[in-house]
CSV table of C-alpha atoms in Angstrom, one decimal:
chain,number,residue,atom,x,y,z
S,3,UNK,CA,2.7,-23.3,5.4
S,4,UNK,CA,-0.3,-24.2,7.6
S,5,UNK,CA,-1.0,-20.4,7.8
S,6,UNK,CA,-1.1,-20.1,4.0
S,7,UNK,CA,-3.3,-23.2,3.7
S,8,UNK,CA,-5.7,-21.8,6.2
S,9,UNK,CA,-6.0,-18.4,4.6
S,10,UNK,CA,-5.9,-19.3,1.0
S,11,UNK,CA,-7.6,-22.7,0.9
S,12,UNK,CA,-5.8,-23.3,-2.4
S,13,UNK,CA,-2.8,-25.4,-1.7
S,14,UNK,CA,-4.5,-28.4,-3.2
S,15,UNK,CA,-4.3,-26.5,-6.5
S,16,UNK,CA,-0.6,-26.2,-6.1
S,17,UNK,CA,1.0,-29.6,-5.5
S,18,UNK,CA,4.5,-28.1,-6.3
S,19,UNK,CA,4.2,-25.9,-3.2
S,20,UNK,CA,4.0,-29.0,-1.0
S,21,UNK,CA,6.9,-30.5,-2.8
S,22,UNK,CA,9.1,-27.5,-2.2
S,23,UNK,CA,8.0,-27.2,1.4
S,24,UNK,CA,9.1,-30.8,2.0
S,25,UNK,CA,12.7,-30.2,0.8
S,26,UNK,CA,13.8,-28.7,4.1
S,27,UNK,CA,12.3,-31.6,6.0
S,28,UNK,CA,14.0,-34.1,3.8
S,29,UNK,CA,17.3,-32.4,4.4
S,30,UNK,CA,16.9,-32.6,8.1
S,31,UNK,CA,15.2,-36.0,8.5
S,32,UNK,CA,16.7,-38.0,5.7
S,33,UNK,CA,20.2,-37.1,4.6
S,34,UNK,CA,22.5,-34.7,6.4
S,35,UNK,CA,23.3,-31.2,5.2
S,36,UNK,CA,26.9,-32.4,4.6
S,37,UNK,CA,25.6,-35.0,2.2
S,38,UNK,CA,23.5,-32.4,0.4
S,39,UNK,CA,26.5,-30.0,0.4
S,40,UNK,CA,28.7,-32.6,-1.3
S,41,UNK,CA,26.2,-33.0,-4.1
S,42,UNK,CA,25.1,-29.4,-4.5
S,43,UNK,CA,26.2,-26.9,-7.1
S,44,UNK,CA,27.1,-24.3,-4.5
S,45,UNK,CA,29.4,-26.7,-2.7
S,46,UNK,CA,31.2,-27.6,-5.9
S,47,UNK,CA,31.8,-23.9,-6.5
S,48,UNK,CA,32.9,-23.3,-2.9
S,49,UNK,CA,35.5,-26.0,-3.2
S,50,UNK,CA,37.6,-23.6,-5.2
S,51,UNK,CA,37.1,-20.6,-2.8
S,52,UNK,CA,37.9,-20.2,0.9
S,53,UNK,CA,35.3,-19.3,3.5
S,54,UNK,CA,37.0,-16.0,4.0
S,55,UNK,CA,37.1,-15.1,0.3
S,56,UNK,CA,33.4,-16.1,-0.1
S,57,UNK,CA,32.6,-13.9,2.9
S,58,UNK,CA,34.3,-10.9,1.3
S,59,UNK,CA,32.5,-11.5,-2.0
S,60,UNK,CA,29.2,-11.9,-0.2
S,61,UNK,CA,29.7,-8.6,1.7
S,62,UNK,CA,30.4,-6.8,-1.6
S,63,UNK,CA,27.2,-8.3,-3.0
S,64,UNK,CA,25.3,-7.0,0.0
S,65,UNK,CA,26.7,-3.6,-0.5
S,66,UNK,CA,25.6,-3.8,-4.1
S,67,UNK,CA,22.1,-4.7,-2.9
S,68,UNK,CA,21.9,-1.5,-0.8
S,69,UNK,CA,23.0,0.5,-3.9
S,70,UNK,CA,20.5,-1.3,-6.1
S,71,UNK,CA,17.8,-0.1,-3.7
S,72,UNK,CA,18.8,3.5,-4.3
S,73,UNK,CA,18.9,3.0,-8.1
S,74,UNK,CA,15.5,1.2,-8.1
S,75,UNK,CA,13.8,3.9,-6.0
S,76,UNK,CA,15.1,6.6,-8.4
S,77,UNK,CA,14.0,4.7,-11.4
S,78,UNK,CA,10.6,3.8,-10.0
S,79,UNK,CA,9.9,7.4,-9.1
S,80,UNK,CA,10.7,8.4,-12.7
S,81,UNK,CA,9.0,5.6,-14.7
S,82,UNK,CA,6.0,3.7,-13.7
S,83,UNK,CA,6.6,-0.1,-14.3
S,84,UNK,CA,4.1,-1.2,-16.9
S,85,UNK,CA,2.1,-3.9,-15.3
S,86,UNK,CA,-1.2,-4.3,-13.5
S,87,UNK,CA,-3.4,-1.2,-13.7
S,88,UNK,CA,-0.4,0.6,-15.2
S,89,UNK,CA,0.0,-1.8,-18.2
S,90,UNK,CA,0.6,-0.1,-21.5
S,91,UNK,CA,1.8,-0.9,-25.0
S,92,UNK,CA,5.3,-0.4,-26.3
S,93,UNK,CA,7.3,-2.4,-23.7
S,94,UNK,CA,8.1,-5.5,-25.9
S,95,UNK,CA,7.0,-9.1,-25.6
S,96,UNK,CA,4.5,-10.1,-22.9
S,97,UNK,CA,3.6,-13.2,-20.9
S,98,UNK,CA,0.4,-14.1,-19.1
S,99,UNK,CA,0.0,-12.6,-15.6
S,100,UNK,CA,-0.2,-16.0,-14.0
S,101,UNK,CA,3.0,-17.4,-15.6
S,102,UNK,CA,4.8,-14.1,-15.3
S,103,UNK,CA,4.4,-14.2,-11.5
S,104,UNK,CA,5.5,-17.8,-11.3
S,105,UNK,CA,8.6,-17.2,-13.5
S,106,UNK,CA,9.5,-14.0,-11.6
S,107,UNK,CA,9.2,-15.5,-8.1
S,108,UNK,CA,10.3,-19.1,-8.5
S,109,UNK,CA,14.0,-18.4,-7.9
S,110,UNK,CA,13.1,-17.3,-4.4
S,111,UNK,CA,12.0,-20.9,-3.7
S,112,UNK,CA,14.4,-23.0,-5.8
S,113,UNK,CA,17.6,-20.9,-5.5
S,114,UNK,CA,16.9,-20.3,-1.8
S,115,UNK,CA,16.4,-24.0,-1.0
S,116,UNK,CA,19.4,-25.1,-3.1
S,117,UNK,CA,21.6,-22.5,-1.4
S,118,UNK,CA,20.2,-23.2,2.1
S,119,UNK,CA,20.7,-27.0,2.1
S,120,UNK,CA,24.3,-26.5,1.0
S,121,UNK,CA,25.1,-24.5,4.1
S,122,UNK,CA,27.1,-26.0,7.0
S,123,UNK,CA,24.5,-24.8,9.5
S,124,UNK,CA,21.3,-25.8,7.7
S,125,UNK,CA,20.4,-28.4,10.3
S,126,UNK,CA,20.4,-25.9,13.2
S,127,UNK,CA,17.0,-24.7,14.5
S,128,UNK,CA,17.4,-21.0,14.0
S,129,UNK,CA,18.4,-21.1,10.3
S,130,UNK,CA,15.5,-23.6,9.7
S,131,UNK,CA,13.0,-21.3,11.3
S,132,UNK,CA,14.2,-18.4,9.3
S,133,UNK,CA,14.1,-20.5,6.1
S,134,UNK,CA,10.5,-21.5,7.0
S,135,UNK,CA,9.5,-17.8,7.3
S,136,UNK,CA,11.1,-17.0,3.9
S,137,UNK,CA,9.5,-20.0,2.2
S,138,UNK,CA,6.1,-19.3,3.8
S,139,UNK,CA,6.0,-16.0,1.9
S,140,UNK,CA,7.5,-17.2,-1.4
S,141,UNK,CA,5.5,-20.4,-1.7
S,142,UNK,CA,2.4,-18.3,-1.4
S,143,UNK,CA,3.7,-15.7,-3.8
S,144,UNK,CA,4.9,-18.2,-6.4
S,145,UNK,CA,2.4,-21.0,-6.4
S,146,UNK,CA,-0.8,-19.8,-4.5
S,147,UNK,CA,-1.2,-16.2,-5.5
S,148,UNK,CA,-0.9,-16.7,-9.3
S,149,UNK,CA,-3.8,-19.2,-9.1
S,150,UNK,CA,-6.0,-16.9,-7.1
S,151,UNK,CA,-5.8,-13.8,-9.3
S,152,UNK,CA,-8.7,-13.1,-11.7
S,153,UNK,CA,-6.5,-11.3,-14.3
S,154,UNK,CA,-4.8,-14.4,-15.6
S,155,UNK,CA,-6.0,-13.5,-19.1
S,156,UNK,CA,-4.0,-10.2,-18.9
S,157,UNK,CA,-0.4,-9.9,-19.6
S,158,UNK,CA,2.9,-8.6,-18.1
S,159,UNK,CA,5.9,-7.5,-20.2
S,160,UNK,CA,9.0,-9.7,-20.1
S,161,UNK,CA,11.0,-6.5,-19.4
S,162,UNK,CA,9.3,-6.5,-16.0
S,163,UNK,CA,9.5,-10.2,-15.3
S,164,UNK,CA,13.1,-10.9,-16.3
S,165,UNK,CA,14.8,-8.3,-14.1
S,166,UNK,CA,12.6,-9.6,-11.2
S,167,UNK,CA,13.7,-13.1,-12.0
S,168,UNK,CA,17.4,-12.1,-12.0
S,169,UNK,CA,17.1,-10.1,-8.8
S,170,UNK,CA,15.4,-12.9,-7.0
S,171,UNK,CA,18.3,-15.3,-7.9
S,172,UNK,CA,20.8,-12.7,-6.5
S,173,UNK,CA,18.7,-11.9,-3.4
S,174,UNK,CA,17.9,-15.5,-2.5
S,175,UNK,CA,21.5,-16.5,-2.6
S,176,UNK,CA,22.5,-13.5,-0.4
S,177,UNK,CA,20.0,-14.4,2.4
S,178,UNK,CA,20.1,-18.2,2.2
S,179,UNK,CA,23.8,-18.3,2.2
S,180,UNK,CA,24.1,-16.0,5.2
S,181,UNK,CA,21.6,-17.8,7.5
S,182,UNK,CA,22.8,-21.3,6.5
S,183,UNK,CA,26.6,-20.8,6.2
S,184,UNK,CA,28.2,-17.4,6.5
S,185,UNK,CA,26.3,-16.2,9.5
S,186,UNK,CA,26.3,-17.6,13.0
S,187,UNK,CA,23.3,-18.2,15.2
S,188,UNK,CA,23.6,-19.6,18.8
S,189,UNK,CA,21.3,-22.4,19.8
S,190,UNK,CA,19.4,-19.9,22.0
S,191,UNK,CA,18.6,-17.6,19.0
S,192,UNK,CA,14.9,-18.7,18.8
S,193,UNK,CA,14.4,-17.3,22.3
S,194,UNK,CA,16.4,-14.1,21.6
S,195,UNK,CA,14.2,-10.9,21.8
S,196,UNK,CA,15.3,-9.9,18.3
S,197,UNK,CA,14.1,-13.2,16.8
S,198,UNK,CA,10.8,-13.1,18.7
S,199,UNK,CA,10.1,-9.5,17.8
S,200,UNK,CA,11.1,-10.0,14.2
S,201,UNK,CA,9.0,-13.1,13.8
S,202,UNK,CA,6.0,-11.3,15.2
S,203,UNK,CA,6.5,-8.4,12.9
S,204,UNK,CA,7.0,-10.8,9.9
S,205,UNK,CA,3.8,-12.7,10.8
S,206,UNK,CA,1.7,-9.6,11.1
S,207,UNK,CA,3.0,-8.4,7.7
S,208,UNK,CA,2.3,-11.7,6.1
S,209,UNK,CA,-1.2,-11.7,7.4
S,210,UNK,CA,-1.8,-8.1,6.1
S,211,UNK,CA,-0.3,-9.0,2.7
S,212,UNK,CA,-2.4,-12.1,2.2
S,213,UNK,CA,-5.6,-10.5,3.6
S,214,UNK,CA,-5.2,-7.5,1.3
S,215,UNK,CA,-4.5,-9.6,-1.7
S,216,UNK,CA,-7.7,-11.5,-1.1
S,217,UNK,CA,-9.7,-8.3,-0.6
S,218,UNK,CA,-8.5,-7.1,-4.0
S,219,UNK,CA,-9.2,-10.4,-5.7
S,220,UNK,CA,-12.7,-10.6,-4.3
S,221,UNK,CA,-13.6,-7.2,-5.6
S,222,UNK,CA,-14.2,-8.9,-9.0
S,223,UNK,CA,-16.6,-11.6,-9.8
S,224,UNK,CA,-15.4,-14.2,-12.3
S,225,UNK,CA,-15.2,-12.6,-15.7
S,226,UNK,CA,-15.3,-9.0,-14.4
S,227,UNK,CA,-12.5,-6.6,-15.4
S,228,UNK,CA,-13.8,-3.4,-14.0
S,229,UNK,CA,-11.8,-1.7,-11.2
S,230,UNK,CA,-13.5,-0.8,-7.9
S,231,UNK,CA,-12.6,1.0,-4.7
S,232,UNK,CA,-11.4,-1.6,-2.2
S,233,UNK,CA,-12.7,-1.2,1.3
S,234,UNK,CA,-12.2,-2.9,4.7
S,235,UNK,CA,-9.1,-4.0,6.6
S,236,UNK,CA,-6.0,-2.1,5.7
S,237,UNK,CA,-7.7,-0.4,2.8
S,238,UNK,CA,-9.5,1.9,5.3
S,239,UNK,CA,-6.1,3.5,6.0
S,240,UNK,CA,-4.0,3.2,2.9
S,241,UNK,CA,-4.4,2.5,-0.8
S,242,UNK,CA,-1.9,-0.4,-0.9
S,243,UNK,CA,-2.0,-2.3,2.3
S,244,UNK,CA,-0.7,-5.4,0.4
S,245,UNK,CA,2.6,-3.4,-0.2
S,246,UNK,CA,2.6,-2.2,3.4
S,247,UNK,CA,2.3,-5.9,4.4
S,248,UNK,CA,5.4,-6.8,2.4
S,249,UNK,CA,7.4,-3.9,3.8
S,250,UNK,CA,6.5,-5.0,7.3
S,251,UNK,CA,7.3,-8.6,6.5
S,252,UNK,CA,10.8,-8.0,5.4
S,253,UNK,CA,11.5,-5.5,8.1
S,254,UNK,CA,10.6,-8.3,10.5
S,255,UNK,CA,12.8,-10.7,8.6
S,256,UNK,CA,15.8,-8.3,8.9
S,257,UNK,CA,15.2,-8.1,12.7
S,258,UNK,CA,14.7,-11.8,13.1
S,259,UNK,CA,17.8,-12.7,11.1
S,260,UNK,CA,19.8,-9.7,12.4
S,261,UNK,CA,21.7,-9.5,9.2
S,262,UNK,CA,22.9,-7.0,6.6
S,263,UNK,CA,21.5,-9.1,3.8
S,264,UNK,CA,18.1,-9.0,5.5
S,265,UNK,CA,18.3,-5.2,6.0
S,266,UNK,CA,19.4,-4.7,2.4
S,267,UNK,CA,16.4,-6.6,1.2
S,268,UNK,CA,14.0,-4.8,3.5
S,269,UNK,CA,15.2,-1.4,2.2
S,270,UNK,CA,15.1,-2.7,-1.4
S,271,UNK,CA,11.5,-3.8,-0.9
S,272,UNK,CA,10.6,-0.3,0.4
S,273,UNK,CA,12.4,1.3,-2.5
S,274,UNK,CA,10.5,-0.8,-5.0
S,275,UNK,CA,7.0,-0.7,-3.5
S,276,UNK,CA,6.7,2.8,-2.1
S,277,UNK,CA,6.9,4.5,-5.5
S,278,UNK,CA,4.4,1.9,-6.8
S,279,UNK,CA,2.0,2.6,-3.9
S,280,UNK,CA,2.2,6.4,-4.6
S,281,UNK,CA,1.3,5.8,-8.3
S,282,UNK,CA,-1.6,3.5,-7.3
S,283,UNK,CA,-2.9,6.1,-4.9
S,284,UNK,CA,-2.7,8.8,-7.5
S,285,UNK,CA,-4.5,6.5,-10.0
S,286,UNK,CA,-7.3,5.8,-7.5
S,287,UNK,CA,-7.8,9.5,-6.9
S,288,UNK,CA,-7.9,10.3,-10.6
S,289,UNK,CA,-10.3,7.5,-11.5
S,290,UNK,CA,-12.8,7.7,-8.6
S,291,UNK,CA,-14.3,11.1,-7.6
S,292,UNK,CA,-15.5,9.7,-4.3
S,293,UNK,CA,-12.2,8.1,-3.3
S,294,UNK,CA,-11.8,8.5,0.5
S,295,UNK,CA,-9.9,11.7,1.1
S,296,UNK,CA,-8.3,10.6,4.4
S,297,UNK,CA,-6.8,7.5,2.9
S,298,UNK,CA,-3.0,7.6,2.5
S,299,UNK,CA,-0.9,5.7,-0.1
S,300,UNK,CA,1.1,3.2,2.0
S,301,UNK,CA,1.8,4.4,5.5
S,302,UNK,CA,-1.3,5.3,7.6
S,303,UNK,CA,-1.6,9.0,8.4
S,304,UNK,CA,1.9,9.7,7.0
S,305,UNK,CA,2.5,8.8,3.3
């Protein structure tokens, strides 16, 4: 959270971000996880299902997430999702960009926290560190980023927002439930090479993601709508370093959590963002005659 505050300078605009960030601390410092679990919706549901049965259901949901990545990649390579520079009419009701982002991403904070604090291991250090990484990204994406963008007057179709909203409920449960309840992390996990390496990869991806977002946002002066060629930072190598940053982040999360839910999300992120990056790259090349010829779409010197 300190990293986000330093780089965005906008957390004062988003008091809800601070409130959500404090939930984990209240769970650890005030009441026990067991108390939260007894009064949590997830725990009420789990009373009627055994640990073993929930684990099987969870494994099947993770398998579905892997399959969903394949379906998403196939669909995204066939049809360009109609938002951002690719917005077009004929896709039904729309909502403002700002509130569309908030609505789409908020389950990744609310559902994740609610699921996490109901877990039997939520007070352990390793799950809390992993939760902090997750919330570091999603508090930025849900509450900070929508207040930074200068396209708040533009719209995004609900047919884009609502599938994202539903997926984030599903994915937040998968990952939060594993790290706080179904998975098992020893007390030495924070010093494990996998956690250290994964955390470093995650942090580098988060930095690239936020830095690239700010570069794109700062291309426009207030009131401007014209697109320009972004330069500097990761944009010297690829057209969508913000997407590359997210792919790196969740690859790091998968390594740090050493979990199949984490791996399924990392692959899903790639399946969703790589086709989008390819379309962005094509759009830049068609719109700007002087677009840098050596710049790739999303992976430097490769793709």
